[in-house]
GROMACS .gro file of N, CA and C in nm:
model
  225
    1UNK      N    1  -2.498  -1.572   1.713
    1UNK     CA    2  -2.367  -1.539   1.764
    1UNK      C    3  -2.374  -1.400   1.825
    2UNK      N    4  -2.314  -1.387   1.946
    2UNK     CA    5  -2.312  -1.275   1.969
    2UNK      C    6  -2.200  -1.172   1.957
    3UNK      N    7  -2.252  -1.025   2.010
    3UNK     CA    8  -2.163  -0.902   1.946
    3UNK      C    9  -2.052  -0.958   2.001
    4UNK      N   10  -2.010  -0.992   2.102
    4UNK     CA   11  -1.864  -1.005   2.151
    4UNK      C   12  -1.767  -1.105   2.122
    5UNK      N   13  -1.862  -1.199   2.032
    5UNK     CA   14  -1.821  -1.307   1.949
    5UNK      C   15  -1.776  -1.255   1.837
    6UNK      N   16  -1.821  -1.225   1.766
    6UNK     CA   17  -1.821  -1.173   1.668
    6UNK      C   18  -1.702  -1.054   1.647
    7UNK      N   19  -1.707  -0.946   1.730
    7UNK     CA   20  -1.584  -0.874   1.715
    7UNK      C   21  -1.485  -0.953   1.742
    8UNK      N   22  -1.463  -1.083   1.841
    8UNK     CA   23  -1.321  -1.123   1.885
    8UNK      C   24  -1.334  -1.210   1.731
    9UNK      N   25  -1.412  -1.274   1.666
    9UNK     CA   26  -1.375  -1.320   1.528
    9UNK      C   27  -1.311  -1.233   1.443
   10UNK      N   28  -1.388  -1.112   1.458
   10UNK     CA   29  -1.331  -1.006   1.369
   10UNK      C   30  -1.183  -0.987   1.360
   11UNK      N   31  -1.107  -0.987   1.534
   11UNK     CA   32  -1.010  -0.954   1.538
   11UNK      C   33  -0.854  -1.028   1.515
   12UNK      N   34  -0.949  -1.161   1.563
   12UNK     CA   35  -0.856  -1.246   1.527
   12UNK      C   36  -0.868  -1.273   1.426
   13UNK      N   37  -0.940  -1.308   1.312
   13UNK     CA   38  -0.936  -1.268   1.169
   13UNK      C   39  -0.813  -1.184   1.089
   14UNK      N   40  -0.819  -1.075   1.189
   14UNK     CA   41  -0.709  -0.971   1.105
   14UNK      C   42  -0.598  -0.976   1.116
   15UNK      N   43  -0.557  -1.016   1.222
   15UNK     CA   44  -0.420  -1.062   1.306
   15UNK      C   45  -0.406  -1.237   1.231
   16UNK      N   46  -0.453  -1.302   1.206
   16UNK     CA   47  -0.419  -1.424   1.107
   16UNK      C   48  -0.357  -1.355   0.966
   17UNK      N   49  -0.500  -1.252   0.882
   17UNK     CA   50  -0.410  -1.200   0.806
   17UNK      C   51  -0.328  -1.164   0.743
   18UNK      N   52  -0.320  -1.083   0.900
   18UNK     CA   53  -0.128  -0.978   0.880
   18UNK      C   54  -0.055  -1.093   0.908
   19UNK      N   55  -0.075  -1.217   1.010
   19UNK     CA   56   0.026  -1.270   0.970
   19UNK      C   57   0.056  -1.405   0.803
   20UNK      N   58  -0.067  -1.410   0.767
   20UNK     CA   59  -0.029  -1.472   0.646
   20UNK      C   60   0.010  -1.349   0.532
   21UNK      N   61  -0.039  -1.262   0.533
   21UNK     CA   62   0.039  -1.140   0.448
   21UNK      C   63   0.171  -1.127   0.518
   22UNK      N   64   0.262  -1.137   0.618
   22UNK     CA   65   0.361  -1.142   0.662
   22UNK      C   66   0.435  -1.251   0.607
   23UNK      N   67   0.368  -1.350   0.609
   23UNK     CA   68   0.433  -1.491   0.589
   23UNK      C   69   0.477  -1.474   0.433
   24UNK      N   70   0.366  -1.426   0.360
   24UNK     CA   71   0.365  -1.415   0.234
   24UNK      C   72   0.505  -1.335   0.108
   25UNK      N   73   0.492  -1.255   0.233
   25UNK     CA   74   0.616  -1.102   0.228
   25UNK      C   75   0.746  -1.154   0.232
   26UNK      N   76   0.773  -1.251   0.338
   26UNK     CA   77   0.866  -1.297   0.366
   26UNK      C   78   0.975  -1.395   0.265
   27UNK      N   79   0.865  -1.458   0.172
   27UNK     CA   80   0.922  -1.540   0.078
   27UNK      C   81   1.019  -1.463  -0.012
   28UNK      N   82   1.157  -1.531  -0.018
   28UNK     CA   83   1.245  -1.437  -0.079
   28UNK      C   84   1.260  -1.316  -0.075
   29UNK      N   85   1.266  -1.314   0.063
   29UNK     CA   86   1.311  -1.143   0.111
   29UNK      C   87   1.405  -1.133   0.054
   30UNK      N   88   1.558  -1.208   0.114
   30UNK     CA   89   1.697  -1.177   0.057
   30UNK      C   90   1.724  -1.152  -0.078
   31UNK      N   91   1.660  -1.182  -0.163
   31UNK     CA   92   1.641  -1.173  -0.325
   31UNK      C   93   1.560  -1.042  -0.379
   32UNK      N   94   1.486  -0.985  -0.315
   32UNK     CA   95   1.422  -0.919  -0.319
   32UNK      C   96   1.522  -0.734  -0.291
   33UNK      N   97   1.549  -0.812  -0.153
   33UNK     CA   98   1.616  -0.720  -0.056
   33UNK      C   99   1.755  -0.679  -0.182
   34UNK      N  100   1.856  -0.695  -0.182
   34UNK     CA  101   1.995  -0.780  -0.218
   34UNK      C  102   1.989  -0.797  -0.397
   35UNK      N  103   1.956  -0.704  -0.541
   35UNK     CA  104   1.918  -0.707  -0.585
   35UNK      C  105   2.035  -0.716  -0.688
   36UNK      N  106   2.101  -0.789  -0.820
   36UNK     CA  107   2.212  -0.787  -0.861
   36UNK      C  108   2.343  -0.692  -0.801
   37UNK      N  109   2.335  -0.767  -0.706
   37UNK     CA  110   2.531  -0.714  -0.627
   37UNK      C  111   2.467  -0.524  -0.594
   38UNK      N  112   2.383  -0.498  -0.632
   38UNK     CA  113   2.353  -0.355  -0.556
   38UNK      C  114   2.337  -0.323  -0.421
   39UNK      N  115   2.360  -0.227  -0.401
   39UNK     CA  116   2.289  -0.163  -0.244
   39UNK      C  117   2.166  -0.199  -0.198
   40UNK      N  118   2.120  -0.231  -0.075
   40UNK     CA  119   2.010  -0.268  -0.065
   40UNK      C  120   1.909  -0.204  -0.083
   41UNK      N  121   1.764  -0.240  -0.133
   41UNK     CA  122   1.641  -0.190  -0.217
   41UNK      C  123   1.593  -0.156  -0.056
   42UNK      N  124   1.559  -0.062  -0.022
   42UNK     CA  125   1.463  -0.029   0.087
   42UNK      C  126   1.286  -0.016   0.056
   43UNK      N  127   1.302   0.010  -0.096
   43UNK     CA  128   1.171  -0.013  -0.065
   43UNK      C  129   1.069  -0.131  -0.044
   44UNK      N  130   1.146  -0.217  -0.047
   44UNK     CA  131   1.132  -0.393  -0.011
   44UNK      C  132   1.045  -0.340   0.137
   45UNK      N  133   1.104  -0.263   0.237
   45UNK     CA  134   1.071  -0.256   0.390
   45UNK      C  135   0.953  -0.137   0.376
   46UNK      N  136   0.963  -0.024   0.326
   46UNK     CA  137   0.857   0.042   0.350
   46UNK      C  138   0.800   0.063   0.236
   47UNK      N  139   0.752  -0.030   0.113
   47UNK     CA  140   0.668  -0.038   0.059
   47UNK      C  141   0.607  -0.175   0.016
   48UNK      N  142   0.700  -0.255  -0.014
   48UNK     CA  143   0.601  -0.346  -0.017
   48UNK      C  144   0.511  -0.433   0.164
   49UNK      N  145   0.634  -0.446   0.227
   49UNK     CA  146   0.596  -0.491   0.419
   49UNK      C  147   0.437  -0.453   0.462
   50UNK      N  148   0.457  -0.333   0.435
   50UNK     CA  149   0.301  -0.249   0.481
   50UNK      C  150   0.198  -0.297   0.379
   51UNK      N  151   0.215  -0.294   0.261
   51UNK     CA  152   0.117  -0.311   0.196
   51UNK      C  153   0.087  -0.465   0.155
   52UNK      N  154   0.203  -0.569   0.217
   52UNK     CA  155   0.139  -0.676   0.200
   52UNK      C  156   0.061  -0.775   0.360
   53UNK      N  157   0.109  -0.689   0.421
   53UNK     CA  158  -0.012  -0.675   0.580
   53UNK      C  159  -0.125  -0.667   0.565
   54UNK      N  160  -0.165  -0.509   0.507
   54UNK     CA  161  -0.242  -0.429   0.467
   54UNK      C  162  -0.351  -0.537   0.411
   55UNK      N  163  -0.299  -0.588   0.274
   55UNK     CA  164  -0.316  -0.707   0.132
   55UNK      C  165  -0.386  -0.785   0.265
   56UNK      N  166  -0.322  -0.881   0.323
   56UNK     CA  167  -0.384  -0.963   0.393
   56UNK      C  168  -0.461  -0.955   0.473
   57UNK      N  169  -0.466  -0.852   0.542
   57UNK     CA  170  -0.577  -0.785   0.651
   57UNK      C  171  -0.725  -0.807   0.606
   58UNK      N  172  -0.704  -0.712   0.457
   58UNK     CA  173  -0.861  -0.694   0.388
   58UNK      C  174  -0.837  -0.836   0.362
   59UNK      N  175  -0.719  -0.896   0.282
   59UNK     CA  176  -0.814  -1.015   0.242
   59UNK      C  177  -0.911  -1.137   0.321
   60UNK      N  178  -0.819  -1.098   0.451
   60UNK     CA  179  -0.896  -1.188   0.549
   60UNK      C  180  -1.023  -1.135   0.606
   61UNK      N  181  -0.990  -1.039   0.593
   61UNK     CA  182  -1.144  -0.968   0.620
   61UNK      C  183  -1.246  -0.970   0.567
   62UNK      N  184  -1.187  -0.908   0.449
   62UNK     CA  185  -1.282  -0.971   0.305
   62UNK      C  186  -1.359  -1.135   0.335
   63UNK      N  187  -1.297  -1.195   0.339
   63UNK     CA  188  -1.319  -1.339   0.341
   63UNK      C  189  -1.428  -1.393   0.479
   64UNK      N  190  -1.381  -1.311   0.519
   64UNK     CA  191  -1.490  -1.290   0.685
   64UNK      C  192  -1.620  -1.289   0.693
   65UNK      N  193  -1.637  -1.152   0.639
   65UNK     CA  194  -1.760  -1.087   0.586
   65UNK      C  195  -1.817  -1.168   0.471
   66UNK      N  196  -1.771  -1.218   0.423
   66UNK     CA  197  -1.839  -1.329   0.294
   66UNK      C  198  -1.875  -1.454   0.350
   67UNK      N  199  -1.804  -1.501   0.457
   67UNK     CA  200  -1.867  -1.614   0.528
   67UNK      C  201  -2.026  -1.602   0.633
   68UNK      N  202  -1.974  -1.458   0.671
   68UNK     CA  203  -2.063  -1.401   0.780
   68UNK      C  204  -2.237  -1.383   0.707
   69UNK      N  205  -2.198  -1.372   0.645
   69UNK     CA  206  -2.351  -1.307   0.514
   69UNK      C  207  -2.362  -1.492   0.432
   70UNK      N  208  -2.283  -1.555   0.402
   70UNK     CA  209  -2.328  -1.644   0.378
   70UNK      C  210  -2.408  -1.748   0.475
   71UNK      N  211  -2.344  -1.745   0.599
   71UNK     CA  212  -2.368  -1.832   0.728
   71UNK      C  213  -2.527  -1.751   0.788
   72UNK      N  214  -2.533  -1.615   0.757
   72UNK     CA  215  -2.706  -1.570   0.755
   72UNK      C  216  -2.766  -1.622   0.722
   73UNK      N  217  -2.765  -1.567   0.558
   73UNK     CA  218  -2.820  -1.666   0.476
   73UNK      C  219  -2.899  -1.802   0.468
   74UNK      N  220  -2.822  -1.906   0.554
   74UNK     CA  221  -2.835  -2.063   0.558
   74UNK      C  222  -2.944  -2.043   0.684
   75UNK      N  223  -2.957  -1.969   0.767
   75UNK     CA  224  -3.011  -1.969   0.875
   75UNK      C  225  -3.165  -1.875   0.879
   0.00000   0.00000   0.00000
């Protein structure tokens, strides 16, 4: 495979990710958000949002690099 293969795997890799860490985030926002009849929790938006992007980024990445070294491997 080549380098230019390989980085566009890379990239689209990460961008799947963020969006399954997005997707992930998303489940019961309003519940999350909206917390017994209180004011809304903000840190719903700038703490968990980022860090469950973040979460999915590596994990897909993670998961990348473990295929990439395994798929050597066989070869």
């Amino acid at each position: 495979m080549g380098q230019r293969m390989q980085a566009a795997g890379g990239c689209l890799t990460a961008a799947v990710g963020a969006g399954a860490g997005l997707a992930l985030w998303s489940v019961d926002f309003q519940g999350r958000f909206y917390r017994f009849e209180q004011s809304p929790d903000w840190r719903v938006l700038y703490a968990e949002l980022p860090l469950a992007i973040l979460g999915g980024i590596a994990a897909a990445l993670g998961l990348w690099a473990l295929w990439t070294v395994v798929r050597r491997r066989r070869t």
